[in-house]
PDB file of C-alpha atoms and ligand atoms in Angstrom:
ATOM      1  CA  MET A   1     128.441 160.056 136.581  1.00 64.00           C
ATOM      2  CA  ALA A   2     129.131 160.336 132.791  1.00 78.00           C
ATOM      3  CA  GLU A   3     126.608 158.572 130.545  1.00 93.00           C
ATOM      4  CA  GLU A   4     127.849 155.424 128.875  1.00 96.00           C
ATOM      5  CA  PHE A   5     127.102 153.176 125.919  1.00 97.00           C
ATOM      6  CA  THR A   6     127.357 149.441 126.331  1.00 98.00           C
ATOM      7  CA  LEU A   7     128.775 147.450 123.415  1.00 98.00           C
ATOM      8  CA  SER A   8     128.944 143.676 123.126  1.00 98.00           C
ATOM      9  CA  VAL A   9     131.798 143.034 120.712  1.00 98.00           C
ATOM     10  CA  TRP A  10     132.642 139.677 119.151  1.00 98.00           C
ATOM     11  CA  ARG A  11     136.199 138.631 119.959  1.00 98.00           C
ATOM     12  CA  GLY A  12     137.815 135.626 118.431  1.00 98.00           C
ATOM     13  CA  ASP A  13     139.315 134.128 115.305  1.00 98.00           C
ATOM     14  CA  ALA A  14     138.661 131.340 112.830  1.00 97.00           C
ATOM     15  CA  SER A  15     138.696 128.752 115.646  1.00 98.00           C
ATOM     16  CA  GLY A  16     135.798 130.448 117.489  1.00 97.00           C
ATOM     17  CA  GLY A  17     134.948 133.334 119.788  1.00 98.00           C
ATOM     18  CA  HIS A  18     132.333 135.056 121.898  1.00 98.00           C
ATOM     19  CA  GLU A  19     130.936 138.503 122.636  1.00 98.00           C
ATOM     20  CA  VAL A  20     132.665 140.645 125.296  1.00 98.00           C
ATOM     21  CA  GLU A  21     130.901 143.574 126.919  1.00 98.00           C
ATOM     22  CA  TYR A  22     132.547 147.038 127.074  1.00 98.00           C
ATOM     23  CA  ARG A  23     131.306 150.339 128.449  1.00 98.00           C
ATOM     24  CA  VAL A  24     132.219 153.509 126.577  1.00 98.00           C
ATOM     25  CA  PRO A  25     131.641 157.142 127.654  1.00 97.00           C
ATOM     26  CA  LYS A  26     128.906 158.759 125.553  1.00 96.00           C
ATOM     27  CA  GLU A  27     129.983 161.539 123.162  1.00 95.00           C
ATOM     28  CA  THR A  28     127.802 163.648 120.917  1.00 94.00           C
ATOM     29  CA  GLY A  29     127.701 162.403 117.347  1.00 95.00           C
ATOM     30  CA  MET A  30     129.607 159.214 118.208  1.00 97.00           C
ATOM     31  CA  VAL A  31     129.554 156.444 115.564  1.00 98.00           C
ATOM     32  CA  VAL A  32     130.150 152.768 116.299  1.00 98.00           C
ATOM     33  CA  LEU A  33     133.724 153.060 114.950  1.00 98.00           C
ATOM     34  CA  ASP A  34     134.439 155.844 117.501  1.00 98.00           C
ATOM     35  CA  ALA A  35     133.267 153.540 120.275  1.00 98.00           C
ATOM     36  CA  LEU A  36     135.507 150.744 119.011  1.00 98.00           C
ATOM     37  CA  HIS A  37     138.453 153.141 118.859  1.00 98.00           C
ATOM     38  CA  TYR A  38     137.797 154.077 122.502  1.00 98.00           C
ATOM     39  CA  ILE A  39     137.851 150.377 123.357  1.00 98.00           C
ATOM     40  CA  GLN A  40     141.126 149.880 121.456  1.00 98.00           C
ATOM     41  CA  HIS A  41     142.746 152.856 123.150  1.00 98.00           C
ATOM     42  CA  ASN A  42     141.500 152.260 126.692  1.00 98.00           C
ATOM     43  CA  LEU A  43     140.229 148.726 127.246  1.00 98.00           C
ATOM     44  CA  ALA A  44     141.378 146.196 124.642  1.00 98.00           C
ATOM     45  CA  PRO A  45     144.360 147.321 122.527  1.00 98.00           C
ATOM     46  CA  ASP A  46     144.370 144.040 120.596  1.00 98.00           C
ATOM     47  CA  LEU A  47     140.812 144.496 119.273  1.00 98.00           C
ATOM     48  CA  ALA A  48     140.954 144.088 115.462  1.00 98.00           C
ATOM     49  CA  VAL A  49     138.733 146.285 113.267  1.00 98.00           C
ATOM     50  CA  ARG A  50     139.345 147.255 109.635  1.00 98.00           C
ATOM     51  CA  TRP A  51     138.771 150.858 108.671  1.00 98.00           C
ATOM     52  CA  ASN A  52     140.399 153.541 106.551  1.00 97.00           C
ATOM     53  CA  CYS A  53     138.478 156.707 105.619  1.00 98.00           C
ATOM     54  CA  LYS A  54     135.996 157.112 108.484  1.00 97.00           C
ATOM     55  CA  ALA A  55     133.856 158.885 105.882  1.00 97.00           C
ATOM     56  CA  ALA A  56     131.754 156.099 104.310  1.00 98.00           C
ATOM     57  CA  HIS A  57     133.900 156.091 101.171  1.00 97.00           C
ATOM     58  CA  CYS A  58     136.437 153.277 101.372  1.00 98.00           C
ATOM     59  CA  GLY A  59     134.024 150.455 102.165  1.00 98.00           C
ATOM     60  CA  SER A  60     136.425 148.703 104.552  1.00 98.00           C
ATOM     61  CA  CYS A  61     134.521 148.966 107.881  1.00 98.00           C
ATOM     62  CA  GLY A  62     131.606 146.591 107.187  1.00 98.00           C
ATOM     63  CA  ALA A  63     130.344 144.570 110.129  1.00 98.00           C
ATOM     64  CA  GLU A  64     127.023 143.580 111.705  1.00 98.00           C
ATOM     65  CA  VAL A  65     125.502 145.998 114.246  1.00 98.00           C
ATOM     66  CA  ASN A  66     122.642 144.414 116.161  1.00 98.00           C
ATOM     67  CA  GLY A  67     122.527 141.776 113.434  1.00 97.00           C
ATOM     68  CA  VAL A  68     122.272 144.167 110.480  1.00 98.00           C
ATOM     69  CA  PRO A  69     125.152 144.712 107.977  1.00 98.00           C
ATOM     70  CA  LYS A  70     126.365 148.319 108.465  1.00 98.00           C
ATOM     71  CA  LEU A  71     129.341 150.615 107.891  1.00 98.00           C
ATOM     72  CA  LEU A  72     130.802 151.131 111.388  1.00 98.00           C
ATOM     73  CA  CYS A  73     131.847 154.681 110.483  1.00 98.00           C
ATOM     74  CA  LYS A  74     128.363 155.679 109.378  1.00 98.00           C
ATOM     75  CA  THR A  75     126.287 154.087 112.110  1.00 98.00           C
ATOM     76  CA  ARG A  76     125.506 156.389 115.008  1.00 98.00           C
ATOM     77  CA  MET A  77     125.514 155.040 118.514  1.00 97.00           C
ATOM     78  CA  ASP A  78     122.508 157.163 119.498  1.00 95.00           C
ATOM     79  CA  ASP A  79     120.416 155.173 116.981  1.00 96.00           C
ATOM     80  CA  TYR A  80     120.572 152.438 119.644  1.00 95.00           C
ATOM     81  CA  ALA A  81     119.865 154.577 122.734  1.00 90.00           C
ATOM     82  CA  GLY A  82     119.199 152.447 125.787  1.00 91.00           C
ATOM     83  CA  GLN A  83     120.297 149.238 124.117  1.00 95.00           C
ATOM     84  CA  THR A  84     123.378 147.093 124.351  1.00 97.00           C
ATOM     85  CA  VAL A  85     124.888 147.356 120.889  1.00 98.00           C
ATOM     86  CA  SER A  86     126.078 144.058 119.491  1.00 98.00           C
ATOM     87  CA  VAL A  87     128.978 144.325 116.976  1.00 98.00           C
ATOM     88  CA  ARG A  88     129.965 141.188 115.097  1.00 98.00           C
ATOM     89  CA  PRO A  89     131.962 140.408 111.967  1.00 98.00           C
ATOM     90  CA  MET A  90     130.186 139.859 108.638  1.00 98.00           C
ATOM     91  CA  LYS A  91     128.849 136.312 108.763  1.00 97.00           C
ATOM     92  CA  THR A  92     129.179 135.507 105.060  1.00 97.00           C
ATOM     93  CA  PHE A  93     132.981 135.740 105.039  1.00 97.00           C
ATOM     94  CA  PRO A  94     135.599 133.826 107.030  1.00 97.00           C
ATOM     95  CA  VAL A  95     136.741 135.577 110.205  1.00 98.00           C
ATOM     96  CA  ILE A  96     140.422 136.530 110.408  1.00 98.00           C
ATOM     97  CA  LYS A  97     140.298 138.190 113.865  1.00 98.00           C
ATOM     98  CA  ASP A  98     137.547 139.894 115.869  1.00 98.00           C
ATOM     99  CA  LEU A  99     135.646 142.155 113.427  1.00 98.00           C
ATOM    100  CA  VAL A 100     137.962 141.603 110.450  1.00 98.00           C
ATOM    101  CA  THR A 101     136.844 139.143 107.791  1.00 98.00           C
ATOM    102  CA  ASP A 102     138.563 137.742 104.709  1.00 98.00           C
ATOM    103  CA  VAL A 103     136.710 139.206 101.738  1.00 98.00           C
ATOM    104  CA  SER A 104     139.244 138.105  99.123  1.00 97.00           C
ATOM    105  CA  TRP A 105     136.728 135.768  97.421  1.00 97.00           C
ATOM    106  CA  ASN A 106     135.077 138.915  96.050  1.00 98.00           C
ATOM    107  CA  TYR A 107     138.254 139.976  94.326  1.00 97.00           C
ATOM    108  CA  GLN A 108     138.536 136.564  92.675  1.00 97.00           C
ATOM    109  CA  VAL A 109     134.963 136.926  91.388  1.00 98.00           C
ATOM    110  CA  ALA A 110     135.757 140.419  90.007  1.00 98.00           C
ATOM    111  CA  GLN A 111     138.519 138.840  87.852  1.00 98.00           C
ATOM    112  CA  GLU A 112     135.945 136.637  86.123  1.00 98.00           C
ATOM    113  CA  ILE A 113     133.914 139.593  84.747  1.00 98.00           C
ATOM    114  CA  PRO A 114     135.022 140.822  81.274  1.00 97.00           C
ATOM    115  CA  PRO A 115     135.740 144.546  81.541  1.00 96.00           C
ATOM    116  CA  LEU A 116     134.116 147.245  79.419  1.00 95.00           C
ATOM    117  CA  ALA A 117     134.846 146.595  75.715  1.00 96.00           C
ATOM    118  CA  PRO A 118     134.142 149.883  73.894  1.00 95.00           C
ATOM    119  CA  THR A 119     133.019 149.535  70.282  1.00 94.00           C
ATOM    120  CA  VAL A 120     134.365 153.050  69.495  1.00 92.00           C
ATOM    121  CA  PRO A 121     137.319 154.986  70.915  1.00 91.00           C
ATOM    122  CA  ALA A 122     136.705 157.310  73.882  1.00 89.00           C
ATOM    123  CA  PRO A 123     135.551 160.027  74.455  1.00 90.00           C
ATOM    124  CA  PHE A 124     132.009 158.750  73.953  1.00 88.00           C
ATOM    125  CA  ASN A 125     128.995 160.752  72.853  1.00 90.00           C
ATOM    126  CA  MET A 126     126.205 159.410  75.057  1.00 89.00           C
ATOM    127  CA  GLN A 127     122.597 160.361  75.678  1.00 91.00           C
ATOM    128  CA  GLN A 128     122.165 161.776  79.227  1.00 92.00           C
ATOM    129  CA  ILE A 129     119.655 159.014  80.016  1.00 92.00           C
ATOM    130  CA  ASP A 130     122.321 156.363  79.262  1.00 90.00           C
ATOM    131  CA  ALA A 131     124.906 158.170  81.325  1.00 89.00           C
ATOM    132  CA  ASP A 132     122.505 158.447  84.259  1.00 90.00           C
ATOM    133  CA  ARG A 133     121.616 154.760  84.089  1.00 90.00           C
ATOM    134  CA  VAL A 134     125.202 153.539  84.579  1.00 94.00           C
ATOM    135  CA  GLN A 135     126.231 156.364  86.925  1.00 94.00           C
ATOM    136  CA  GLU A 136     124.263 154.837  89.794  1.00 95.00           C
ATOM    137  CA  PHE A 137     126.368 151.674  89.598  1.00 97.00           C
ATOM    138  CA  HIS A 138     129.598 153.703  89.838  1.00 96.00           C
ATOM    139  CA  ARG A 139     128.591 154.721  93.390  1.00 97.00           C
ATOM    140  CA  CYS A 140     129.500 151.251  94.714  1.00 98.00           C
ATOM    141  CA  ILE A 141     132.269 151.419  97.367  1.00 98.00           C
ATOM    142  CA  GLU A 142     132.740 147.618  97.542  1.00 98.00           C
ATOM    143  CA  CYS A 143     131.795 147.398 101.190  1.00 98.00           C
ATOM    144  CA  PHE A 144     130.261 143.943 100.500  1.00 98.00           C
ATOM    145  CA  LEU A 145     127.390 144.547 102.906  1.00 98.00           C
ATOM    146  CA  CYS A 146     125.034 143.403 100.144  1.00 98.00           C
ATOM    147  CA  GLN A 147     127.095 140.219  99.760  1.00 98.00           C
ATOM    148  CA  ASP A 148     126.900 139.715 103.525  1.00 98.00           C
ATOM    149  CA  THR A 149     123.107 139.965 103.640  1.00 98.00           C
ATOM    150  CA  CYS A 150     122.322 137.933 100.474  1.00 98.00           C
ATOM    151  CA  HIS A 151     120.835 134.693 101.715  1.00 96.00           C
ATOM    152  CA  VAL A 152     122.201 132.750  98.744  1.00 96.00           C
ATOM    153  CA  LEU A 153     125.714 133.448  99.941  1.00 96.00           C
ATOM    154  CA  ARG A 154     125.036 133.793 103.652  1.00 94.00           C
ATOM    155  CA  ASP A 155     122.738 130.906 104.474  1.00 90.00           C
ATOM    156  CA  HIS A 156     123.034 128.591 101.486  1.00 83.00           C
ATOM    157  CA  HIS A 157     126.801 128.833 100.944  1.00 82.00           C
ATOM    158  CA  GLY A 158     126.139 129.546  97.287  1.00 85.00           C
ATOM    159  CA  ARG A 159     129.486 130.998  96.373  1.00 91.00           C
ATOM    160  CA  ASP A 160     130.060 128.352  93.754  1.00 93.00           C
ATOM    161  CA  LYS A 161     126.641 129.123  92.208  1.00 95.00           C
ATOM    162  CA  TYR A 162     126.174 132.908  92.470  1.00 97.00           C
ATOM    163  CA  PHE A 163     128.499 135.901  92.258  1.00 98.00           C
ATOM    164  CA  GLY A 164     126.215 137.963  94.539  1.00 98.00           C
ATOM    165  CA  PRO A 165     124.562 141.362  94.291  1.00 98.00           C
ATOM    166  CA  ARG A 166     127.759 143.453  94.245  1.00 98.00           C
ATOM    167  CA  PHE A 167     128.794 141.714  91.069  1.00 98.00           C
ATOM    168  CA  MET A 168     125.371 141.947  89.498  1.00 98.00           C
ATOM    169  CA  VAL A 169     125.897 145.705  89.901  1.00 98.00           C
ATOM    170  CA  LYS A 170     129.350 145.399  88.304  1.00 98.00           C
ATOM    171  CA  ILE A 171     128.031 143.414  85.349  1.00 98.00           C
ATOM    172  CA  ALA A 172     125.109 145.812  84.925  1.00 98.00           C
ATOM    173  CA  GLU A 173     127.560 148.742  84.863  1.00 97.00           C
ATOM    174  CA  PHE A 174     129.231 147.236  81.789  1.00 97.00           C
ATOM    175  CA  GLU A 175     126.217 145.535  80.124  1.00 96.00           C
ATOM    176  CA  MET A 176     124.102 148.728  80.189  1.00 95.00           C
ATOM    177  CA  HIS A 177     126.913 150.939  78.908  1.00 95.00           C
ATOM    178  CA  PRO A 178     125.772 151.967  75.406  1.00 92.00           C
ATOM    179  CA  MET A 179     129.292 151.711  73.933  1.00 94.00           C
ATOM    180  CA  ASP A 180     130.030 148.235  75.294  1.00 95.00           C
ATOM    181  CA  GLY A 181     130.364 145.410  72.805  1.00 95.00           C
ATOM    182  CA  ALA A 182     131.069 142.402  75.066  1.00 96.00           C
ATOM    183  CA  ASP A 183     128.540 139.625  75.651  1.00 96.00           C
ATOM    184  CA  ARG A 184     128.220 138.729  79.370  1.00 97.00           C
ATOM    185  CA  VAL A 185     124.821 137.030  79.095  1.00 97.00           C
ATOM    186  CA  PRO A 186     126.267 133.447  79.007  1.00 97.00           C
ATOM    187  CA  LEU A 187     128.357 134.300  82.078  1.00 98.00           C
ATOM    188  CA  LEU A 188     125.299 135.692  83.849  1.00 98.00           C
ATOM    189  CA  ALA A 189     123.271 132.580  83.027  1.00 97.00           C
ATOM    190  CA  HIS A 190     125.910 130.124  84.077  1.00 96.00           C
ATOM    191  CA  GLU A 191     128.901 130.955  86.301  1.00 97.00           C
ATOM    192  CA  ALA A 192     127.473 134.207  87.693  1.00 98.00           C
ATOM    193  CA  GLY A 193     124.144 132.490  88.448  1.00 97.00           C
ATOM    194  CA  VAL A 194     121.748 135.425  88.204  1.00 98.00           C
ATOM    195  CA  ASN A 195     118.835 133.001  88.390  1.00 96.00           C
ATOM    196  CA  MET A 196     119.786 132.114  91.968  1.00 96.00           C
ATOM    197  CA  CYS A 197     118.498 135.537  93.083  1.00 97.00           C
ATOM    198  CA  ASN A 198     114.842 135.503  94.022  1.00 95.00           C
ATOM    199  CA  VAL A 199     114.547 139.274  94.252  1.00 96.00           C
ATOM    200  CA  THR A 200     113.983 139.604  97.994  1.00 95.00           C
ATOM    201  CA  LYS A 201     115.638 143.071  97.845  1.00 96.00           C
ATOM    202  CA  CYS A 202     117.509 142.530 101.170  1.00 97.00           C
ATOM    203  CA  CYS A 203     120.686 143.671  99.402  1.00 98.00           C
ATOM    204  CA  THR A 204     119.102 146.966  98.326  1.00 98.00           C
ATOM    205  CA  GLU A 205     117.976 147.595 101.906  1.00 98.00           C
ATOM    206  CA  VAL A 206     121.517 147.475 103.342  1.00 98.00           C
ATOM    207  CA  CYS A 207     123.365 149.299 100.584  1.00 98.00           C
ATOM    208  CA  PRO A 208     124.888 152.443 102.139  1.00 98.00           C
ATOM    209  CA  GLN A 209     125.139 154.055  98.709  1.00 98.00           C
ATOM    210  CA  HIS A 210     121.446 153.578  98.085  1.00 98.00           C
ATOM    211  CA  ILE A 211     122.006 151.750  94.809  1.00 98.00           C
ATOM    212  CA  ARG A 212     118.732 150.106  93.706  1.00 98.00           C
ATOM    213  CA  ILE A 213     120.505 146.803  93.235  1.00 98.00           C
ATOM    214  CA  THR A 214     117.507 144.578  92.496  1.00 98.00           C
ATOM    215  CA  ASP A 215     115.312 146.976  90.524  1.00 98.00           C
ATOM    216  CA  ASN A 216     117.984 148.616  88.397  1.00 97.00           C
ATOM    217  CA  ALA A 217     120.694 145.928  88.080  1.00 98.00           C
ATOM    218  CA  ILE A 218     119.458 142.394  88.825  1.00 98.00           C
ATOM    219  CA  ILE A 219     115.990 142.505  87.228  1.00 98.00           C
ATOM    220  CA  PRO A 220     117.219 143.946  83.894  1.00 97.00           C
ATOM    221  CA  LEU A 221     120.023 141.350  83.856  1.00 98.00           C
ATOM    222  CA  LYS A 222     117.493 138.564  84.544  1.00 97.00           C
ATOM    223  CA  GLU A 223     115.452 139.866  81.611  1.00 97.00           C
ATOM    224  CA  ARG A 224     118.487 139.651  79.303  1.00 96.00           C
ATOM    225  CA  VAL A 225     119.011 136.036  80.326  1.00 96.00           C
ATOM    226  CA  ALA A 226     115.308 135.255  79.836  1.00 96.00           C
ATOM    227  CA  ASP A 227     115.298 136.896  76.412  1.00 94.00           C
ATOM    228  CA  ARG A 228     118.348 134.947  75.327  1.00 93.00           C
ATOM    229  CA  TYR A 229     117.513 131.518  76.712  1.00 90.00           C
ATOM    230  CA  TYR A 230     113.742 131.340  77.255  1.00 83.00           C
ATOM    231  CA  ASP A 231     112.267 133.331  74.351  1.00 75.00           C
ATOM    232  CA  PRO A 232     110.362 130.660  72.368  1.00 79.00           C
ATOM    233  CA  VAL A 233     111.333 132.038  68.955  1.00 77.00           C
ATOM    234  CA  ARG A 234     115.021 132.114  69.925  1.00 75.00           C
ATOM    235  CA  MET A 235     114.771 128.636  71.413  1.00 75.00           C
ATOM    236  CA  LEU A 236     113.246 127.311  68.171  1.00 76.00           C
ATOM    237  CA  LEU A 237     115.925 129.020  66.041  1.00 78.00           C
ATOM    238  CA  ARG A 238     118.642 127.563  68.253  1.00 73.00           C
ATOM    239  CA  ARG A 239     117.215 124.083  67.936  1.00 74.00           C
ATOM    240  CA  LEU A 240     116.908 124.441  64.154  1.00 78.00           C
ATOM    241  CA  SER A 241     120.458 125.728  63.793  1.00 76.00           C
ATOM    242  CA  GLY A 242     121.742 123.087  66.198  1.00 66.00           C
ATOM    243  CA  ARG A 243     124.057 125.702  67.670  1.00 57.00           C
ATOM    244  CA  LYS A 244     122.616 125.517  71.136  1.00 49.00           C
ATOM    245  CA  LYS A 245     121.097 122.446  72.651  1.00 45.00           C
ATOM    246  CA  ALA A 246     118.341 122.654  75.287  1.00 43.00           C
ATOM    247  CA  ALA A 247     120.720 121.079  77.744  1.00 45.00           C
ATOM    248  CA  ASP A 248     122.900 124.211  77.545  1.00 53.00           C
ATOM    249  CA  ALA A 249     120.141 126.404  78.891  1.00 58.00           C
ATOM    250  CA  PRO A 250     120.799 127.727  82.368  1.00 63.00           C
ATOM    251  CA  SER A 251     119.053 126.370  85.448  1.00 53.00           C
ATOM    252  CA  SER A 252     116.205 128.601  86.674  1.00 54.00           C
ATOM    253  CA  THR A 253     116.968 127.571  90.261  1.00 58.00           C
ATOM    254  CA  SER A 254     116.605 130.014  93.103  1.00 62.00           C
ATOM    255  CA  VAL A 255     116.859 129.231  96.746  1.00 60.00           C
ATOM    256  CA  ALA A 256     114.241 129.640  99.447  1.00 57.00           C
ATOM    257  CA  THR A 257     114.734 132.430 101.943  1.00 58.00           C
TER     258      THR A 257
HETATM  259  S1  SF4 B 301     117.539 140.305  95.970  1.00 50.91           S
HETATM  260 FE1  SF4 B 301     118.790 138.664  95.165  1.00 50.91          FE
HETATM  261  S2  SF4 B 301     120.904 139.349  95.403  1.00 50.91           S
HETATM  262 FE2  SF4 B 301     119.609 140.656  96.688  1.00 50.91          FE
HETATM  263  S3  SF4 B 301     119.694 139.681  98.709  1.00 50.91           S
HETATM  264 FE3  SF4 B 301     117.870 138.872  97.674  1.00 50.91          FE
HETATM  265  S4  SF4 B 301     118.607 136.982  96.670  1.00 50.91           S
HETATM  266 FE4  SF4 B 301     120.419 138.176  97.203  1.00 50.91          FE
HETATM  267  S1  SF4 B 302     126.331 147.593  95.976  1.00 50.91           S
HETATM  268 FE1  SF4 B 302     126.113 148.788  97.844  1.00 50.91          FE
HETATM  269  S2  SF4 B 302     126.170 147.306  99.522  1.00 50.91           S
HETATM  270 FE2  SF4 B 302     126.952 146.304  97.691  1.00 50.91          FE
HETATM  271  S3  SF4 B 302     129.170 146.515  97.753  1.00 50.91           S
HETATM  272 FE3  SF4 B 302     128.376 148.234  96.551  1.00 50.91          FE
HETATM  273  S4  SF4 B 302     128.045 149.903  97.977  1.00 50.91           S
HETATM  274 FE4  SF4 B 302     128.297 148.040  99.219  1.00 50.91          FE
HETATM  275  S1  FES B 303     136.121 153.552 107.299  1.00 50.91           S
HETATM  276 FE1  FES B 303     135.835 153.856 105.127  1.00 50.91          FE
HETATM  277  S2  FES B 303     133.790 153.292 104.785  1.00 50.91           S
HETATM  278 FE2  FES B 303     134.012 153.217 106.962  1.00 50.91          FE
END
């Protein structure tokens, strides 16, 4: 008899759902998305799953495989040999149907971030070190797996307090660009809520593009906020000038894991 994988796939919609078990013939090099396609073609044609490139580029196939945020097209079935593989929608976002979630909140957040504001016309003459520093952030494919795993958004429903790791990467991409002239530090300190992050690095662990989200984006952004709002000399100058009252300083709140 042909060898099989067993998958337990969440089926349902916004009103609720449950996992349904399916058995899929084993194929060499099979990824979870292949197994779901087999289920769609042979066992459950109404199974909803979002995908596009099947090459880990478009970022659309994010879900949770055995409880861990993953790209379905990049996650091999043989990594789970001998196990029933649970496939569920990303928990942080509202379910539309089965494995498809509504990630539109992220696009609203993106609109709140001022774009690059070059101080000189392109093309830019940049040091290689500066080009390298922002290049890492350009690798983001907006899969939102980091948003899914971030406990501020996932467990503490902090969408009104924190933009999440994907958008810390986006802000870092602009803020660390040597030709950028915009000031996003007040946004970071207030609406974007960088202080909500307590640097657990869970987002970095799940990023399929291996962006060092916490070390290279979030920590430098936190330092900019600290320099602006908590540097004693700056605080004194602000008080003397009366331009910025202590009450305007951002909260240093972070949430427990
Ligand atoms: S390091 Fe910060 S952004 Fe990343 S998962 Fe932890 S709290 Fe969220
Ligand atoms: S930073 Fe990484 S995990 Fe987050 S959206 Fe971009 S590619 Fe996905
Ligand atoms: S289908 Fe495009 S990233 Fe998986």
